[in-house]
PDB file of C-alpha atoms in Angstrom:
ATOM      1  CA  VAL A 885     -70.329 -39.836  30.594  1.00 62.00           C
ATOM      2  CA  ASP A 886     -72.212 -36.338  28.825  1.00 64.00           C
ATOM      3  CA  SER A 887     -75.284 -36.784  30.990  1.00 70.00           C
ATOM      4  CA  PRO A 888     -76.457 -33.870  32.616  1.00 73.00           C
ATOM      5  CA  HIS A 889     -75.409 -33.673  36.301  1.00 73.00           C
ATOM      6  CA  GLY A 890     -78.510 -35.677  38.629  1.00 74.00           C
ATOM      7  CA  LYS A 891     -80.039 -37.066  35.457  1.00 78.00           C
ATOM      8  CA  PRO A 892     -77.774 -40.184  34.580  1.00 76.00           C
ATOM      9  CA  LYS A 893     -78.792 -41.482  30.817  1.00 77.00           C
ATOM     10  CA  TYR A 894     -78.361 -45.141  32.337  1.00 75.00           C
ATOM     11  CA  PRO A 895     -79.760 -44.796  36.272  1.00 79.00           C
ATOM     12  CA  PHE A 896     -78.970 -48.400  36.783  1.00 83.00           C
ATOM     13  CA  LEU A 897     -75.818 -49.071  35.305  1.00 76.00           C
ATOM     14  CA  PRO A 898     -73.763 -48.232  39.433  1.00 80.00           C
ATOM     15  CA  LEU A 899     -75.848 -51.552  40.325  1.00 88.00           C
ATOM     16  CA  ILE A 900     -75.141 -53.453  37.052  1.00 85.00           C
ATOM     17  CA  LEU A 901     -71.289 -52.903  37.465  1.00 79.00           C
ATOM     18  CA  ASN A 902     -71.722 -53.682  40.900  1.00 86.00           C
ATOM     19  CA  ILE A 903     -73.517 -57.166  40.154  1.00 90.00           C
ATOM     20  CA  LEU A 904     -71.163 -57.930  37.816  1.00 83.00           C
ATOM     21  CA  MET A 905     -68.126 -57.148  40.052  1.00 81.00           C
ATOM     22  CA  VAL A 906     -69.653 -58.843  42.775  1.00 90.00           C
ATOM     23  CA  ALA A 907     -70.645 -62.176  40.220  1.00 87.00           C
ATOM     24  CA  ASN A 908     -66.912 -61.905  38.521  1.00 76.00           C
ATOM     25  CA  THR A 909     -65.689 -62.045  42.187  1.00 80.00           C
ATOM     26  CA  LEU A 910     -67.658 -65.197  43.178  1.00 86.00           C
ATOM     27  CA  ILE A 911     -66.859 -67.013  40.211  1.00 81.00           C
ATOM     28  CA  TYR A 912     -62.818 -66.383  40.513  1.00 75.00           C
ATOM     29  CA  PHE A 913     -63.215 -67.404  44.043  1.00 79.00           C
ATOM     30  CA  THR A 914     -65.619 -70.227  43.488  1.00 82.00           C
ATOM     31  CA  TYR A 915     -63.446 -71.739  40.739  1.00 77.00           C
ATOM     32  CA  GLN A 916     -59.690 -70.237  41.445  1.00 69.00           C
ATOM     33  CA  HIS A 917     -57.868 -74.092  40.757  1.00 73.00           C
ATOM     34  CA  LEU A 918     -59.171 -73.810  37.197  1.00 75.00           C
ATOM     35  CA  TYR A 919     -57.020 -71.619  35.770  1.00 75.00           C
ATOM     36  CA  LEU A 920     -58.372 -70.335  32.653  1.00 79.00           C
ATOM     37  CA  VAL A 921     -61.232 -68.881  35.089  1.00 76.00           C
ATOM     38  CA  PHE A 922     -58.626 -66.125  36.396  1.00 75.00           C
ATOM     39  CA  ILE A 923     -57.106 -65.969  32.178  1.00 79.00           C
ATOM     40  CA  ALA A 924     -61.406 -65.540  31.695  1.00 81.00           C
ATOM     41  CA  THR A 925     -62.467 -63.250  34.481  1.00 76.00           C
ATOM     42  CA  ASN A 926     -59.284 -60.852  34.585  1.00 78.00           C
ATOM     43  CA  THR A 927     -59.355 -61.047  30.211  1.00 82.00           C
ATOM     44  CA  PHE A 928     -63.602 -59.587  30.451  1.00 83.00           C
ATOM     45  CA  VAL A 929     -62.970 -56.926  33.202  1.00 80.00           C
ATOM     46  CA  THR A 930     -59.818 -55.545  31.414  1.00 82.00           C
ATOM     47  CA  VAL A 931     -61.162 -55.840  27.954  1.00 86.00           C
ATOM     48  CA  PHE A 932     -64.590 -54.190  28.991  1.00 84.00           C
ATOM     49  CA  GLU A 933     -62.725 -51.394  31.110  1.00 80.00           C
ATOM     50  CA  THR A 934     -60.562 -50.583  28.208  1.00 86.00           C
ATOM     51  CA  TYR A 935     -63.505 -50.139  25.907  1.00 88.00           C
ATOM     52  CA  LEU A 936     -64.992 -47.712  28.330  1.00 82.00           C
ATOM     53  CA  LEU A 937     -61.890 -45.906  28.316  1.00 85.00           C
ATOM     54  CA  TYR A 938     -61.445 -46.108  24.330  1.00 88.00           C
ATOM     55  CA  THR A 939     -65.067 -44.986  23.427  1.00 88.00           C
ATOM     56  CA  ALA A 940     -65.332 -42.481  25.836  1.00 85.00           C
ATOM     57  CA  VAL A 941     -61.938 -40.311  25.230  1.00 88.00           C
ATOM     58  CA  PHE A 942     -60.937 -41.684  21.726  1.00 89.00           C
ATOM     59  CA  ILE A 943     -64.168 -42.114  19.855  1.00 90.00           C
ATOM     60  CA  ASN A 944     -66.601 -39.634  21.512  1.00 87.00           C
ATOM     61  CA  ASN A 945     -63.462 -37.452  22.305  1.00 85.00           C
ATOM     62  CA  LYS A 946     -64.166 -36.634  25.801  1.00 85.00           C
ATOM     63  CA  GLY A 947     -61.839 -35.608  28.494  1.00 85.00           C
ATOM     64  CA  GLY A 948     -59.410 -33.682  26.112  1.00 88.00           C
ATOM     65  CA  VAL A 949     -55.767 -34.274  26.040  1.00 92.00           C
ATOM     66  CA  THR A 950     -55.448 -35.084  29.776  1.00 91.00           C
ATOM     67  CA  SER A 951     -57.721 -38.135  29.661  1.00 91.00           C
ATOM     68  CA  ARG A 952     -56.129 -39.496  26.373  1.00 93.00           C
ATOM     69  CA  ASN A 953     -52.336 -39.455  27.935  1.00 94.00           C
ATOM     70  CA  LEU A 954     -53.911 -40.908  31.053  1.00 92.00           C
ATOM     71  CA  CYS A 955     -55.633 -43.576  29.417  1.00 91.00           C
ATOM     72  CA  LYS A 956     -51.710 -43.987  27.761  1.00 92.00           C
ATOM     73  CA  ALA A 957     -50.433 -44.522  30.522  1.00 93.00           C
ATOM     74  CA  PHE A 958     -53.467 -46.955  31.698  1.00 91.00           C
ATOM     75  CA  GLN A 959     -52.310 -49.375  28.515  1.00 90.00           C
ATOM     76  CA  VAL A 960     -48.515 -49.060  29.317  1.00 93.00           C
ATOM     77  CA  SER A 961     -49.217 -50.107  32.979  1.00 93.00           C
ATOM     78  CA  TYR A 962     -51.604 -52.828  32.624  1.00 89.00           C
ATOM     79  CA  PHE A 963     -50.316 -54.235  29.825  1.00 88.00           C
ATOM     80  CA  GLY A 964     -46.503 -54.059  30.844  1.00 90.00           C
ATOM     81  CA  GLY A 965     -47.728 -55.853  34.424  1.00 88.00           C
ATOM     82  CA  PHE A 966     -49.130 -58.635  32.031  1.00 86.00           C
ATOM     83  CA  LEU A 967     -45.625 -59.073  30.610  1.00 88.00           C
ATOM     84  CA  PHE A 968     -44.251 -59.478  34.109  1.00 86.00           C
ATOM     85  CA  TRP A 969     -47.149 -61.755  34.784  1.00 84.00           C
ATOM     86  CA  LEU A 970     -46.055 -63.944  31.715  1.00 82.00           C
ATOM     87  CA  VAL A 971     -42.837 -63.654  33.060  1.00 82.00           C
ATOM     88  CA  ASP A 972     -43.821 -64.964  36.375  1.00 81.00           C
ATOM     89  CA  MET A 973     -46.298 -67.975  34.945  1.00 78.00           C
ATOM     90  CA  PHE A 974     -43.138 -69.200  32.674  1.00 78.00           C
ATOM     91  CA  GLN A 975     -40.172 -68.578  34.664  1.00 74.00           C
ATOM     92  CA  CYS A 976     -41.360 -68.975  38.457  1.00 67.00           C
ATOM     93  CA  ASP A 977     -38.526 -70.770  40.046  1.00 63.00           C
ATOM     94  CA  SER A 978     -36.076 -67.855  38.846  1.00 61.00           C
ATOM     95  CA  SER A 979     -38.517 -64.858  38.825  1.00 58.00           C
ATOM     96  CA  VAL A 980     -37.099 -63.854  42.608  1.00 66.00           C
ATOM     97  CA  LEU A 981     -35.992 -59.859  42.148  1.00 70.00           C
ATOM     98  CA  GLY A 982     -34.875 -60.134  46.005  1.00 69.00           C
ATOM     99  CA  LYS A 983     -36.403 -59.185  49.498  1.00 71.00           C
ATOM    100  CA  GLY A 984     -39.733 -60.795  48.259  1.00 70.00           C
ATOM    101  CA  MET A 985     -40.201 -59.119  45.429  1.00 76.00           C
ATOM    102  CA  THR A 986     -41.256 -61.110  42.493  1.00 79.00           C
ATOM    103  CA  PHE A 987     -42.375 -60.140  38.935  1.00 82.00           C
ATOM    104  CA  HIS A 988     -46.055 -61.669  40.088  1.00 81.00           C
ATOM    105  CA  VAL A 989     -45.726 -58.596  42.900  1.00 84.00           C
ATOM    106  CA  LEU A 990     -44.477 -56.408  39.972  1.00 86.00           C
ATOM    107  CA  TRP A 991     -48.126 -57.065  37.672  1.00 86.00           C
ATOM    108  CA  HIS A 992     -49.949 -57.026  40.658  1.00 88.00           C
ATOM    109  CA  PHE A 993     -48.977 -53.216  40.948  1.00 91.00           C
ATOM    110  CA  GLY A 994     -48.917 -52.914  37.373  1.00 92.00           C
ATOM    111  CA  ALA A 995     -52.348 -54.137  36.626  1.00 89.00           C
ATOM    112  CA  GLY A 996     -53.377 -52.033  39.942  1.00 90.00           C
ATOM    113  CA  PHE A 997     -52.007 -48.854  38.783  1.00 93.00           C
ATOM    114  CA  GLY A 998     -53.371 -49.029  35.302  1.00 91.00           C
ATOM    115  CA  GLY A 999     -57.069 -49.910  36.535  1.00 87.00           C
ATOM    116  CA  TYR A1000     -56.678 -46.658  38.862  1.00 92.00           C
ATOM    117  CA  LEU A1001     -55.183 -44.680  35.854  1.00 93.00           C
ATOM    118  CA  GLY A1002     -57.794 -45.647  33.786  1.00 89.00           C
ATOM    119  CA  LEU A1003     -60.723 -45.067  36.578  1.00 89.00           C
ATOM    120  CA  VAL A1004     -58.896 -41.542  37.274  1.00 92.00           C
ATOM    121  CA  ALA A1005     -59.295 -40.846  33.094  1.00 91.00           C
ATOM    122  CA  LEU A1006     -63.329 -41.738  33.228  1.00 88.00           C
ATOM    123  CA  GLU A1007     -63.386 -39.344  36.219  1.00 90.00           C
ATOM    124  CA  ASN A1008     -61.622 -36.650  34.245  1.00 91.00           C
ATOM    125  CA  CYS A1009     -64.153 -37.153  31.590  1.00 89.00           C
ATOM    126  CA  ARG A1010     -67.069 -36.929  33.567  1.00 87.00           C
ATOM    127  CA  VAL A1011     -65.905 -33.733  35.311  1.00 89.00           C
ATOM    128  CA  VAL A1012     -65.147 -31.962  32.018  1.00 88.00           C
ATOM    129  CA  ALA A1013     -68.814 -33.234  30.484  1.00 85.00           C
ATOM    130  CA  LEU A1014     -70.279 -31.767  33.338  1.00 86.00           C
ATOM    131  CA  ASP A1015     -67.938 -27.994  32.809  1.00 86.00           C
ATOM    132  CA  MET A1016     -66.603 -28.342  36.355  1.00 88.00           C
ATOM    133  CA  LYS A1017     -63.465 -26.937  36.691  1.00 90.00           C
ATOM    134  CA  SER A1018     -60.776 -29.426  37.751  1.00 91.00           C
ATOM    135  CA  GLU A1019     -57.154 -30.190  37.129  1.00 92.00           C
ATOM    136  CA  ILE A1020     -54.792 -33.229  37.567  1.00 93.00           C
ATOM    137  CA  ALA A1021     -52.825 -33.141  40.937  1.00 94.00           C
ATOM    138  CA  TYR A1022     -50.551 -36.039  42.034  1.00 94.00           C
ATOM    139  CA  VAL A1023     -50.217 -37.845  45.244  1.00 94.00           C
ATOM    140  CA  LEU A1024     -46.355 -38.840  45.831  1.00 94.00           C
ATOM    141  CA  GLY A1025     -45.815 -36.830  42.474  1.00 92.00           C
ATOM    142  CA  PHE A1026     -46.932 -39.573  40.470  1.00 91.00           C
ATOM    143  CA  VAL A1027     -50.337 -40.522  41.694  1.00 94.00           C
ATOM    144  CA  PRO A1028     -52.482 -38.700  39.629  1.00 95.00           C
ATOM    145  CA  TYR A1029     -56.147 -37.667  40.922  1.00 94.00           C
ATOM    146  CA  VAL A1030     -59.065 -35.048  39.568  1.00 93.00           C
ATOM    147  CA  LYS A1031     -58.910 -32.268  41.622  1.00 93.00           C
ATOM    148  CA  LEU A1032     -62.046 -30.205  41.699  1.00 90.00           C
ATOM    149  CA  LEU A1033     -61.167 -25.960  42.069  1.00 88.00           C
ATOM    150  CA  ASP A1034     -63.179 -23.588  44.194  1.00 77.00           C
ATOM    151  CA  GLU A1035     -65.376 -21.749  41.581  1.00 65.00           C
ATOM    152  CA  ARG A1036     -65.401 -18.542  43.805  1.00 52.00           C
ATOM    153  CA  GLN A1037     -62.917 -15.929  43.689  1.00 45.00           C
ATOM    154  CA  ASP A1038     -61.554 -14.965  46.833  1.00 46.00           C
TER     155      ASP A1038
END
């Protein structure tokens, strides 16, 4: 997170992460009939992202209060979605909320939005480490993103 702009500490990290992402997806689609594989791959990705966030934001104190709040929102959204998934798994026949909405849909929203919040927190850490002027802006009033501010004075 804190390496100088244009000089990454781990230059092959994006390639390694992309290979892991493709491998994870291939393993899942190959063995998706084995539900344990879904549990294992999802758990691996969740634990890995949580570890990255915890290390960058709480241990190394990167990104300040903004990243800490985004991390907390990540945990609430992701693990709240996980609770919906549990209800869907164990109460599958009675978990229809109407108009095609199920607890499984809420699980996907919670997990997806939570993962997104985690990435925005890491993005904010990187922007702070590079000493760039930025702020958190919102789309639709609740979807945050890191907005870079123009450093020029008009």
